[in-house]
Coordinates of C-alpha atoms in Angstrom, one line a residue:
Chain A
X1 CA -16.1 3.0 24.3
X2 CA -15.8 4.3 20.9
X3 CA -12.9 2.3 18.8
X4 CA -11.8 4.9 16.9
X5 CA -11.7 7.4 19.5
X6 CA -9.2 4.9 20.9
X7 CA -7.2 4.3 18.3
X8 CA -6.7 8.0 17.2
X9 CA -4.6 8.2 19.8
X10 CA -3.1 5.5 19.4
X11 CA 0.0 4.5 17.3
X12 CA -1.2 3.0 14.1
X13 CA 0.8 4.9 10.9
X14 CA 2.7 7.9 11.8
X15 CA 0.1 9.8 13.9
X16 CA 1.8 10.0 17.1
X17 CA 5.6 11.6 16.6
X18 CA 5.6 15.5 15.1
X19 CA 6.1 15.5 11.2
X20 CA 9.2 17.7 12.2
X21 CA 10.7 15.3 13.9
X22 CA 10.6 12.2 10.8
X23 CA 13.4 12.8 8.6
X24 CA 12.5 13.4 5.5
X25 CA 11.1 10.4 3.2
X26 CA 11.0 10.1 -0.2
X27 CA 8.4 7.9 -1.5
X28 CA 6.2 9.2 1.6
X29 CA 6.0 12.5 -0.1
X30 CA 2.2 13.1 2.1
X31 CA 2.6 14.6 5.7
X32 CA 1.8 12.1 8.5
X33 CA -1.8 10.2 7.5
X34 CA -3.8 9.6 11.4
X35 CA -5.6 6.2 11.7
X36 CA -8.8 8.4 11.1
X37 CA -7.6 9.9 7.7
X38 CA -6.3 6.2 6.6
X39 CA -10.0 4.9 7.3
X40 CA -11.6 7.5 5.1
X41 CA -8.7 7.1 2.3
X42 CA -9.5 3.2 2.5
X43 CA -13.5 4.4 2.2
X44 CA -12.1 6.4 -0.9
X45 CA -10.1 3.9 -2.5
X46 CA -13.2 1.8 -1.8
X47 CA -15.4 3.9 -4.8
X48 CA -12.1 2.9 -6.7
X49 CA -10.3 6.4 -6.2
X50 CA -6.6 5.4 -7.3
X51 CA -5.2 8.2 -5.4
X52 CA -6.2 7.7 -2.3
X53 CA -5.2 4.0 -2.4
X54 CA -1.6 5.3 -3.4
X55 CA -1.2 7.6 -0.3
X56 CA -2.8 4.7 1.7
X57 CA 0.2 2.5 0.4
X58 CA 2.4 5.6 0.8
X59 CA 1.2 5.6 4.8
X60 CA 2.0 1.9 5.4
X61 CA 4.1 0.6 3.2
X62 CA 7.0 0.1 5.0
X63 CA 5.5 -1.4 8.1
X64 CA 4.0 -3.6 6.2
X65 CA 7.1 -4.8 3.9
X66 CA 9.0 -4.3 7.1
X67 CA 6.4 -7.2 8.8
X68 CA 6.8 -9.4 5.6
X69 CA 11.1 -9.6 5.5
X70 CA 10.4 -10.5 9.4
X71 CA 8.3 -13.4 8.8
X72 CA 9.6 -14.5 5.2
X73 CA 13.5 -13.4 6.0
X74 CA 13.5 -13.1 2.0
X75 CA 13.0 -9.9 -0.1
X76 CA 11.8 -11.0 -3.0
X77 CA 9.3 -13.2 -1.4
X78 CA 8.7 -10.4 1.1
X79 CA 7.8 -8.3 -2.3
X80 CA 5.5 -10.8 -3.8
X81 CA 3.5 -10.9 -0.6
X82 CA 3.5 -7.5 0.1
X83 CA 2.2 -6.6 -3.6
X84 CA -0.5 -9.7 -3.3
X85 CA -1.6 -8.0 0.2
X86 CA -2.0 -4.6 -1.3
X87 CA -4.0 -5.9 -4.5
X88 CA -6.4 -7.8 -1.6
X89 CA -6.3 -4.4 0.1
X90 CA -7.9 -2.8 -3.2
X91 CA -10.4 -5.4 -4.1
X92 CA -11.5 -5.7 -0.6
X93 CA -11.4 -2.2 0.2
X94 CA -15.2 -2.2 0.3
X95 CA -15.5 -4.5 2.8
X96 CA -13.2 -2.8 5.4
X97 CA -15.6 -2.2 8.8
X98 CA -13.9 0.7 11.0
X99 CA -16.0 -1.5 13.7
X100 CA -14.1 -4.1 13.7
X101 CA -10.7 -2.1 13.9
X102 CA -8.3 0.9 12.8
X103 CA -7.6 0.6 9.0
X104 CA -4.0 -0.2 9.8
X105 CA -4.7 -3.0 11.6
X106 CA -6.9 -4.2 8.8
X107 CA -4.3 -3.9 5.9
X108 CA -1.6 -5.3 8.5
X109 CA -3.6 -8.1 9.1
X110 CA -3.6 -8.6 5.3
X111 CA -0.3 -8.5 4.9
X112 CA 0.5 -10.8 8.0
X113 CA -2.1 -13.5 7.0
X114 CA -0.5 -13.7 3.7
X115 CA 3.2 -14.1 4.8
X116 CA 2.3 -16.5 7.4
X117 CA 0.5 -18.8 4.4
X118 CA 3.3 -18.6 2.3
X119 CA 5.9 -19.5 5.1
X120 CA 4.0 -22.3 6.0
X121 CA 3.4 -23.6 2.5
X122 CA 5.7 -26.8 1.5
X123 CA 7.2 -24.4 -0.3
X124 CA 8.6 -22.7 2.1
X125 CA 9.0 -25.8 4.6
X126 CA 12.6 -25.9 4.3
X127 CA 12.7 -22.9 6.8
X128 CA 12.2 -24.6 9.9
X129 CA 16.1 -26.2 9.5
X130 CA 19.0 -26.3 11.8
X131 CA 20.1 -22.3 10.3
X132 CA 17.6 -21.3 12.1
X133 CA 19.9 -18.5 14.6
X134 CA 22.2 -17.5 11.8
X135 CA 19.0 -16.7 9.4
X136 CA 17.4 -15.3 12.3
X137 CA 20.3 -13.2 12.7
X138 CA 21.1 -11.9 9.4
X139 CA 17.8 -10.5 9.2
X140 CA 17.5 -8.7 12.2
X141 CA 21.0 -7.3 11.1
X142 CA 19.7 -6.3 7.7
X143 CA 16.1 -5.0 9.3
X144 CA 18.3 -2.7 11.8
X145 CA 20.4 -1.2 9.3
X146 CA 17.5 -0.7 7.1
X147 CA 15.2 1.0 9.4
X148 CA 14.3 4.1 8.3
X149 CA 13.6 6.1 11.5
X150 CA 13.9 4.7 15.0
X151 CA 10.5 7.0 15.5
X152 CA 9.9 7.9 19.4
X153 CA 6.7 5.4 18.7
X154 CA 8.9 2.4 17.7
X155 CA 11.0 3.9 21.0
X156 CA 7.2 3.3 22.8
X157 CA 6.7 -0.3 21.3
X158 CA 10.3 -0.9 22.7
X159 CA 9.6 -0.3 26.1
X160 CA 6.6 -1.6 26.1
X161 CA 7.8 -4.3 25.2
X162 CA 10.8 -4.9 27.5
X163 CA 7.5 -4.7 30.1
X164 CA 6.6 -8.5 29.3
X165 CA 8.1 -11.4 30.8
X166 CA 10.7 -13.1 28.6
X167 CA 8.5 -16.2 28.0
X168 CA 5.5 -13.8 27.0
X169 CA 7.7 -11.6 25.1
X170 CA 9.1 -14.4 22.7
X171 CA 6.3 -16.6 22.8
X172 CA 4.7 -13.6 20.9
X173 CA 7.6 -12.6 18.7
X174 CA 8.2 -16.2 17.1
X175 CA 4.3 -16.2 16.7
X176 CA 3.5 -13.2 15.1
X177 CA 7.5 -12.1 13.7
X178 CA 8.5 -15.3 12.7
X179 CA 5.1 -16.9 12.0
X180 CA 4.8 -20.3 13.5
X181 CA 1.7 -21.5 15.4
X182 CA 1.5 -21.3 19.2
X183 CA 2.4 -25.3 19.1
X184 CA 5.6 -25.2 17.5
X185 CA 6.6 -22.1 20.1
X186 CA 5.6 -24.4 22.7
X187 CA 8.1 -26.9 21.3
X188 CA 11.0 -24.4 20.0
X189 CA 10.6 -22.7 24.0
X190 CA 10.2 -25.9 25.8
X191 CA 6.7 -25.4 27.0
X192 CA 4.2 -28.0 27.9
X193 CA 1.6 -28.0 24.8
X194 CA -1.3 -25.1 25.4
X195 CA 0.9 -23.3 27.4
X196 CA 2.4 -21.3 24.3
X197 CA -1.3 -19.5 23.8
X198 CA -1.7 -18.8 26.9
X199 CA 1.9 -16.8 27.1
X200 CA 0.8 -15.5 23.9
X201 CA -2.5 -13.9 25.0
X202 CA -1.1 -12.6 28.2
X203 CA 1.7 -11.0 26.3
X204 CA -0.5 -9.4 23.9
X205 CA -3.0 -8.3 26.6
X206 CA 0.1 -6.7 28.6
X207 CA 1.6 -5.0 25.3
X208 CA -2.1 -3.7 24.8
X209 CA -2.8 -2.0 27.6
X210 CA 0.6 -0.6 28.1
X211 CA 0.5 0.7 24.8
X212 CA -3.5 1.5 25.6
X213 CA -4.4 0.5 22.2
X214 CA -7.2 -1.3 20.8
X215 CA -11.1 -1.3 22.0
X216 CA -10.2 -4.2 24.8
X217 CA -11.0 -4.5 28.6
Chain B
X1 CA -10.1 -27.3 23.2
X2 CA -12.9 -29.0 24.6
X3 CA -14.5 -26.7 27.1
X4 CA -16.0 -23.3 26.8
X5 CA -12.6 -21.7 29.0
X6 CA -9.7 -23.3 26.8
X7 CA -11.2 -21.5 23.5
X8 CA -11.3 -17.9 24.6
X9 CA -7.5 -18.7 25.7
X10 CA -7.3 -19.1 21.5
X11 CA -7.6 -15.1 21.1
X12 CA -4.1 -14.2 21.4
X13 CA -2.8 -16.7 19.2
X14 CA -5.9 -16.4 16.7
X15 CA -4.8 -12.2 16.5
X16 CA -1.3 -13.4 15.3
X17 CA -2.5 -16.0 12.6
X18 CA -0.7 -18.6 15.4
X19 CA -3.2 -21.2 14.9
X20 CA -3.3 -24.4 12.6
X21 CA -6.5 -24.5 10.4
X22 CA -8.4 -26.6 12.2
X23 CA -8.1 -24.7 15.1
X24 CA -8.6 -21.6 13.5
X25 CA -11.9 -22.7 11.8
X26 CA -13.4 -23.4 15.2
X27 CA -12.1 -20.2 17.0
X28 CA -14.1 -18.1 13.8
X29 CA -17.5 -20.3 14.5
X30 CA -16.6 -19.1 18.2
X31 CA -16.1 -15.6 17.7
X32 CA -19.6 -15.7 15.6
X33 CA -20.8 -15.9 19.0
X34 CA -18.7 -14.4 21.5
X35 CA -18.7 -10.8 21.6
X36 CA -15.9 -10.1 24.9
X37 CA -13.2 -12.6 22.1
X38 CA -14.7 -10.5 19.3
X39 CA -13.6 -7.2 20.8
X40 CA -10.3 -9.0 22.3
X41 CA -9.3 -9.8 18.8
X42 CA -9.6 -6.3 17.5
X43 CA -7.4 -5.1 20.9
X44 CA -4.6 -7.9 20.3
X45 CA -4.3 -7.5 16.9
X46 CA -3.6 -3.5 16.9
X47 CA -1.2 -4.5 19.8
X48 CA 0.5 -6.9 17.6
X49 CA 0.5 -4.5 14.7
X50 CA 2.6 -2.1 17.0
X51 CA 5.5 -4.4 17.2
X52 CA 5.5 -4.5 13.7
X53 CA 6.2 -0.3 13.4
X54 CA 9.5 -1.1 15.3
X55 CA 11.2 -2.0 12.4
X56 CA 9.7 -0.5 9.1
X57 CA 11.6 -0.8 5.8
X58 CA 10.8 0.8 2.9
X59 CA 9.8 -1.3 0.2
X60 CA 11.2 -0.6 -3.7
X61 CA 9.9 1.9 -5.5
X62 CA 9.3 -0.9 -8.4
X63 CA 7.1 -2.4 -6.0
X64 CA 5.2 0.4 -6.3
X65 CA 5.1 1.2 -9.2
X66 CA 4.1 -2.5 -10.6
X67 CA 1.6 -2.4 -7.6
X68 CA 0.1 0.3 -8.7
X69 CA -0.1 -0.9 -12.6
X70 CA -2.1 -3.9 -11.8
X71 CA -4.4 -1.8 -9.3
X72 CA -5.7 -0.3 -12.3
X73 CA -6.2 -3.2 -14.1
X74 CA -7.8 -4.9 -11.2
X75 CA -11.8 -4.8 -10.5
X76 CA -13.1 -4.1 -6.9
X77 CA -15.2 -6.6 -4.7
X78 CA -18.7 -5.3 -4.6
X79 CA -19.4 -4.7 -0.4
X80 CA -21.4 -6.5 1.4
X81 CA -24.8 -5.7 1.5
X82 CA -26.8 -8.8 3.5
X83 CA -25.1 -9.6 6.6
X84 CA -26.1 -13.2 6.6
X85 CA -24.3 -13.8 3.6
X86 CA -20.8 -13.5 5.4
X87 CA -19.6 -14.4 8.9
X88 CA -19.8 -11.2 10.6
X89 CA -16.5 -12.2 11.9
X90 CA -15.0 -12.8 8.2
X91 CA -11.3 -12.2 6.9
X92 CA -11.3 -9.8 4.0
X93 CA -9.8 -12.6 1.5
X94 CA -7.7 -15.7 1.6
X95 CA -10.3 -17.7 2.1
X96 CA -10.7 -20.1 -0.8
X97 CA -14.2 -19.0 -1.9
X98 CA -12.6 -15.2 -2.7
X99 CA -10.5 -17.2 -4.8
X100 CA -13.2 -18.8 -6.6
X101 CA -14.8 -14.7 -7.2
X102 CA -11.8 -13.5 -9.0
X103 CA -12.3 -15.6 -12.4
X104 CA -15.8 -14.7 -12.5
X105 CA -14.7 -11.0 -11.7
X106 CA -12.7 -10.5 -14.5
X107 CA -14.7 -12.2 -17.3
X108 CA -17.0 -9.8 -16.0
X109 CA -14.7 -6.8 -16.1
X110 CA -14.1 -8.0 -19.9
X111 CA -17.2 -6.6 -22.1
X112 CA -17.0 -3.6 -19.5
X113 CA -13.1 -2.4 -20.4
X114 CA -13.4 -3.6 -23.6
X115 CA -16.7 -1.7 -24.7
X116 CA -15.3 1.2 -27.5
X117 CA -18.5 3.2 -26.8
X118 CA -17.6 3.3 -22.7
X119 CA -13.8 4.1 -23.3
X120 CA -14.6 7.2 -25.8
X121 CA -17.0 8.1 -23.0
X122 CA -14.8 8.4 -20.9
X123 CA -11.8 10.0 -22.3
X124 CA -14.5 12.6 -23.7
X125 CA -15.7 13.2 -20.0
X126 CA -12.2 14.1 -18.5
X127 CA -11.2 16.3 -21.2
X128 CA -14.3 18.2 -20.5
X129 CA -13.4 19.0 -16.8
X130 CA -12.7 22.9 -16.3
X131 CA -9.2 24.2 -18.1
X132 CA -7.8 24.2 -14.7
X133 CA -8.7 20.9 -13.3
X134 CA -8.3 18.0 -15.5
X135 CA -6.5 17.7 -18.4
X136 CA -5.2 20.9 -19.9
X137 CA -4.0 20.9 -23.0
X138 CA -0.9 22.9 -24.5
X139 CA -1.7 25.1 -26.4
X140 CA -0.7 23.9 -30.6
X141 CA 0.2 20.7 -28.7
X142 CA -0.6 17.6 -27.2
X143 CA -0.5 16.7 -23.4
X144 CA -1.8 14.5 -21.4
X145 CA -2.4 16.1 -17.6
X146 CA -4.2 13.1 -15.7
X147 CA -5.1 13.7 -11.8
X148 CA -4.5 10.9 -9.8
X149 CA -7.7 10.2 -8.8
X150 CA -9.2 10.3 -12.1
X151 CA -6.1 7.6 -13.5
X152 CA -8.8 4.8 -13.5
X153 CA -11.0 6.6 -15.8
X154 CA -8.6 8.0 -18.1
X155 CA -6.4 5.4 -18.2
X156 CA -9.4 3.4 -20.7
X157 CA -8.8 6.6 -22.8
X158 CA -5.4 5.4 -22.8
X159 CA -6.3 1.6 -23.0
X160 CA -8.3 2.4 -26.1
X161 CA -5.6 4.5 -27.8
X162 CA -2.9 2.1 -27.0
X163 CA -5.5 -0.7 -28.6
X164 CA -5.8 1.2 -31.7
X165 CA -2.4 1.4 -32.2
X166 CA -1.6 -2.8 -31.5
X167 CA -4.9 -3.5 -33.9
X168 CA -2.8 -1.3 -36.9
X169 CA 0.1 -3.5 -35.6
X170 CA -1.5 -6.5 -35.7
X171 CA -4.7 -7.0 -36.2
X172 CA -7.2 -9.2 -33.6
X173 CA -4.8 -8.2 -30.5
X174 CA -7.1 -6.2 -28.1
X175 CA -7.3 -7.4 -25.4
X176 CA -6.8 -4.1 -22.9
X177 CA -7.8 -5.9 -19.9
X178 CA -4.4 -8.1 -20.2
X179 CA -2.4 -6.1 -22.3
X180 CA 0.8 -4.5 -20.3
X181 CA -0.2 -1.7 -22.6
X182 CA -2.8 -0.4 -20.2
X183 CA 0.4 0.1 -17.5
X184 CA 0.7 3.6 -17.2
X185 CA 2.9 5.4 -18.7
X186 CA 3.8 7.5 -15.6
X187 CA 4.2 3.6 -13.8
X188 CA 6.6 2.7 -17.4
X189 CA 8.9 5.8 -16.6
X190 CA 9.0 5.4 -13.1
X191 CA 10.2 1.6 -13.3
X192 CA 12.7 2.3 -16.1
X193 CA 15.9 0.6 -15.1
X194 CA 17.9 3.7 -16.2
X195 CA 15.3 6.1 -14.5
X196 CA 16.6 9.5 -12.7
X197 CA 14.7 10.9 -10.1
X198 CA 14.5 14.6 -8.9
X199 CA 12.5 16.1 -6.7
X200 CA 12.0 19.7 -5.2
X201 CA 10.0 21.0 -2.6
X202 CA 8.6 24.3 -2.8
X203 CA 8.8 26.9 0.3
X204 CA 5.1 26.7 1.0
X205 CA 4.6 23.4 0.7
X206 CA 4.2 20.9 -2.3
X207 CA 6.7 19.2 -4.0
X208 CA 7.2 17.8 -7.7
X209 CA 9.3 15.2 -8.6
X210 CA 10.8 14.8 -12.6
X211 CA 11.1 11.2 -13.5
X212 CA 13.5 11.4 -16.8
X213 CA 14.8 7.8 -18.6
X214 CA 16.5 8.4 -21.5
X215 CA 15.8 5.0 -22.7
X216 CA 12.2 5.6 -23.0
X217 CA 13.1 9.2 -24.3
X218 CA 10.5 10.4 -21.5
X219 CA 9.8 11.9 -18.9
X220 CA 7.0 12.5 -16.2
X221 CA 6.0 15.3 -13.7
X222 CA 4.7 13.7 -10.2
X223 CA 2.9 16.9 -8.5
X224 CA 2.1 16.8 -4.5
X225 CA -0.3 19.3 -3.5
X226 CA 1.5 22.4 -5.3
X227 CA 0.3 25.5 -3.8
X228 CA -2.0 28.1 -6.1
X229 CA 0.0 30.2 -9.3
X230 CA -2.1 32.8 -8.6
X231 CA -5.2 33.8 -9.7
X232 CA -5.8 33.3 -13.8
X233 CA -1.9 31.6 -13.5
X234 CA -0.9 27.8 -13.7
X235 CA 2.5 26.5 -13.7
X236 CA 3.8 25.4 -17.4
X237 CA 6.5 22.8 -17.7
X238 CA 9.4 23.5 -19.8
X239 CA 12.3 21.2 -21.6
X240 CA 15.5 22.9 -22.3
X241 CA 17.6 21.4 -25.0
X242 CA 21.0 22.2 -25.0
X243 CA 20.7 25.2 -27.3
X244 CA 19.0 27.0 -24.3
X245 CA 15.6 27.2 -25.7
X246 CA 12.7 26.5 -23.6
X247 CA 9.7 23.9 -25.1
X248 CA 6.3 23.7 -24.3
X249 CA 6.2 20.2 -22.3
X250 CA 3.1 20.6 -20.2
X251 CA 1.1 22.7 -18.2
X252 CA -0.2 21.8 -14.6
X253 CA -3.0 21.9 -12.5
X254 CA -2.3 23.9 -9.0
X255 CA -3.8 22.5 -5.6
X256 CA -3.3 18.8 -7.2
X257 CA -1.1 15.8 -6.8
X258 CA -0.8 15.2 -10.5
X259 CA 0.9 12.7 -12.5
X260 CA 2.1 14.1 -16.2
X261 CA 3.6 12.4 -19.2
X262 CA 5.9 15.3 -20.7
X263 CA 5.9 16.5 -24.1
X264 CA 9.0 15.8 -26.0
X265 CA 12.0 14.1 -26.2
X266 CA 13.8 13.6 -22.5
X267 CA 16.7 12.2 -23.8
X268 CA 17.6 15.2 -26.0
X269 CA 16.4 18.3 -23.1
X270 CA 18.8 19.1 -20.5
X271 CA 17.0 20.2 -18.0
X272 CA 13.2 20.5 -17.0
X273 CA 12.3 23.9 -15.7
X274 CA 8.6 25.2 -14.4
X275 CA 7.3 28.6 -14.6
X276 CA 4.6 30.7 -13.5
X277 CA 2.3 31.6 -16.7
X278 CA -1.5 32.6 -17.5
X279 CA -4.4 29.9 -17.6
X280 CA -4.0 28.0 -20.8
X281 CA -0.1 27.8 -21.0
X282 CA 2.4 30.3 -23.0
X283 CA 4.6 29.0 -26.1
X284 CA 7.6 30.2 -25.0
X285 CA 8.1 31.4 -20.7
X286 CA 7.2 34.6 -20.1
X287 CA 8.8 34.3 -16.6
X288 CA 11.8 33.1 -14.6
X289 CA 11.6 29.6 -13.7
X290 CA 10.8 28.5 -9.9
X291 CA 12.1 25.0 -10.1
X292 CA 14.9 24.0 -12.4
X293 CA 15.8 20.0 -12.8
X294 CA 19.2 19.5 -14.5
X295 CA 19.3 16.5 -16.0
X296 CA 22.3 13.8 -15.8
X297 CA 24.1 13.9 -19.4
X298 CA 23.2 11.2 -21.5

């Protein structure tokens, strides 16, 4: 099966709700960019076109900074990492393969792989402490006032994700929201070790194919 | 992690960065050779990616801007061309041999940015670009009309102006490729702490959005896809000062998502306004405007 075929219809950046129906956004000034448009924009920025890195930022932005205050629960951390992850975006722009998955994906593994390092640098150590629920907490407060639109796709995710089991379903939230390895979910959800992957895997498998995403099965 | 069954069960984990480095190391020598976890790994992860479009949030629009700054200042990896040479599996970066590329990078990027006869090149090729494409001067004036995708190239013509000036200054500072004076000017506006923003949208599409700080005493013109003048028409961008008259503060491309450093002082205008005049700009409008930005008093 073709990948991109796949995820053309798939969710990645605004392609699947009607432009009517987003409120209007004001640093997104560009209509709704589809994951095909965002592949040839990155293929664009690649030959160091400027402006078609801008409307890729403009297109992802805010997933992306959205994913970063969720792992680092910080903004000005959450900044850094998001501006590092876009400069890694532009460099490496050449070397993005729309074999090896949608452009979103790529830049939103970027992004992730770099929050995830800097939570789990010394540095940033200090997180794991007993304030874990009320941090937890705060941000999800902040994240829920702040949403922009509560799109009819993030309305999909949703539901697709109230479709795992509960072990599946946080098993892959403290991994991939909060950024800790499938060992310490095992211990913070009272798993036997190497169980945590496992609920991990099935949950992304489940949330996969409900959402049919992705060039799996 | 022993046998060949516990390391596929890695994939899920491995799409969410869920793995300690050890692990993670031996799951990339593993997808080298398993194609059913390669393409697993590609599914998983846009899965994963989906959960993080539930809860979006816009980042500042100094991120942006300062983003944006050091794109231009930043040199591109060259891609791949022999497969062997790279993992076929390989993350784009992080890894500590990209780190290790980046100093050698930009001492190469050095004699390149800094090379007089390159940056005059340059300038000198976007100013010849047709009257209605690139960058259009006013006419008895000075303006500086820059499309967005050409920033990278212009902004040299800009780095090399801005050098002049520091080397008058004081002499034996060039160094453009580290100098905040190669920031944009558009970017400097834009990230003003006293910065007022106003944007219209145009009935058939398009929008353009004035960026005024009266700090700076500027102002810039963000275009998005404005739709044609007309034929032989462009639009011409106006300050008003508060005597009424109207000055010539730039004229505009149509059919482009521009970014434009007005002509003029911001702080004294009160109010932008755009109108509809023939190719190559009027001195004073010759027609009623079709936007109007009133400024904030200062």
């Amino acid at each position: 099966m073709d990948y991109r075929d796949a995820a053309a219809g798939g969710p990645p950046i605004s392609g699947g709700p009607p432009a009517a129906a987003l409120p209007p956004d004001p640093l997104t000034e560009s209509p709704p960019v589809g994951s095909a448009d965002l592949s040839e924009l990155l293929r664009q920025a690649a030959r160091g076109d400027e402006c078609a890195f801008t409307s890729v930022y403009d297109a992802t932005s805010a997933r992306a900074f959205g994913l970063a205050v969720q792992v680092l629960r910080d903004r000005t951390q959450a900044e850094e990492v998001t501006q590092e992850a876009y400069l890694e975006v532009w460099r490496n722009a050449s070397r993005f393969d729309p074999e090896r998955g949608s452009a979103a994906s790529w830049i939103m593994t970027i992004v992730h792989r770099r929050a995830v390092d800097r939570v789990r640098s010394s540095e940033a150590a200090t997180r794991r402490d007993t304030q874990y629920e009320e941090k937890n907490q705060t941000v999800s407060h902040d994240v829920t006032a702040e949403t922009a639109h509560a799109s009819l796709e993030a309305h999909r995710v949703r539901r697709a994700l109230s479709s795992l089991t509960p072990v599946q379903r946080e098993a892959v939230e403290l991994a991939y929201l909060k950024g800790y390895t499938h060992t310490e979910v095992a211990s913070l959800l009272d798993l036997p070790v190497g169980t945590a992957k496992t609920r991990i895997r099935d949950g992304l498998i489940r949330l996969r194919d409900t959402l049919g995403v992705g060039g799996g099965q | 992690m022993n046998n060949v069954n516990d390391i596929h069960l890695l994939s899920g984990a491995y799409a969410v960065d869920a793995l300690d480095n050890d692990e993670r190391t031996a799951f990339k020598a593993h997808l080298e050779t398993c194609s059913s976890c390669r393409v697993e790994v590609i599914g998983l992860r846009e899965a994963a990616i989906a959960i993080a479009g539930v809860a979006p949030i816009e980042p500042p629009i100094e991120l942006r801007s300062r983003l944006l700054a050091a794109v231009s200042q930043t040199r591109q990896l060259p891609p791949i061309v022999s497969e062997p040479a790279q993992p076929p599996f390989a993350e784009p970066a992080s890894d500590p041999s990209e780190a290790t590329i980046l100093p050698v990078a930009a001492s190469v990027m050095v004699p390149h940015q800094a090379e007089p006869a390159d940056s005059a090149e340059s300038a000198r090729s976007a100013e010849q670009n047709s009257p209605n494409d690139a960058s259009v001067a006013i006419p008895g004036a000075q303006s500086t009309v820059i499309p967005l995708s050409r920033r990278q190239r212009a902004r040299r013509g800009w780095a090399l102006v801005a050098a002049a000036a520091v080397l008058i200054a004081s002499v034996g500072a060039w160094r453009p490729w580290q100098d905040s004076d190669q920031v944009g000017p558009v970017d400097s506006i834009m990230a003003a702490a006293d910065v007022q923003k106003m944007e219209e949208v145009l009935p058939d599409g398009g929008s353009m959005t004035v960026y005024r700080s009266v700090s700076l005493d500027k102002a810039a013109v963000v275009t998005h896809n404005l739709p044609s003048a007309g034929p032989g028409k462009i639009y011409e961008v106006w300050f008003q000062d508060d005597a009424g008259s109207m000055i010539p503060a730039a004229v505009l491309p149509t059919n482009k998502s521009v970014e434009v450093v007005l002509l003029g002082s911001a702080s004294e205008a009160t109010a932008a306004g755009v109108t509809v005049e023939p190719v190559g700009g009027s001195p004073s409008p010759t027609s009623d405007p079709v936007m109007l930005f009133e400024f904030e008093e200062s």
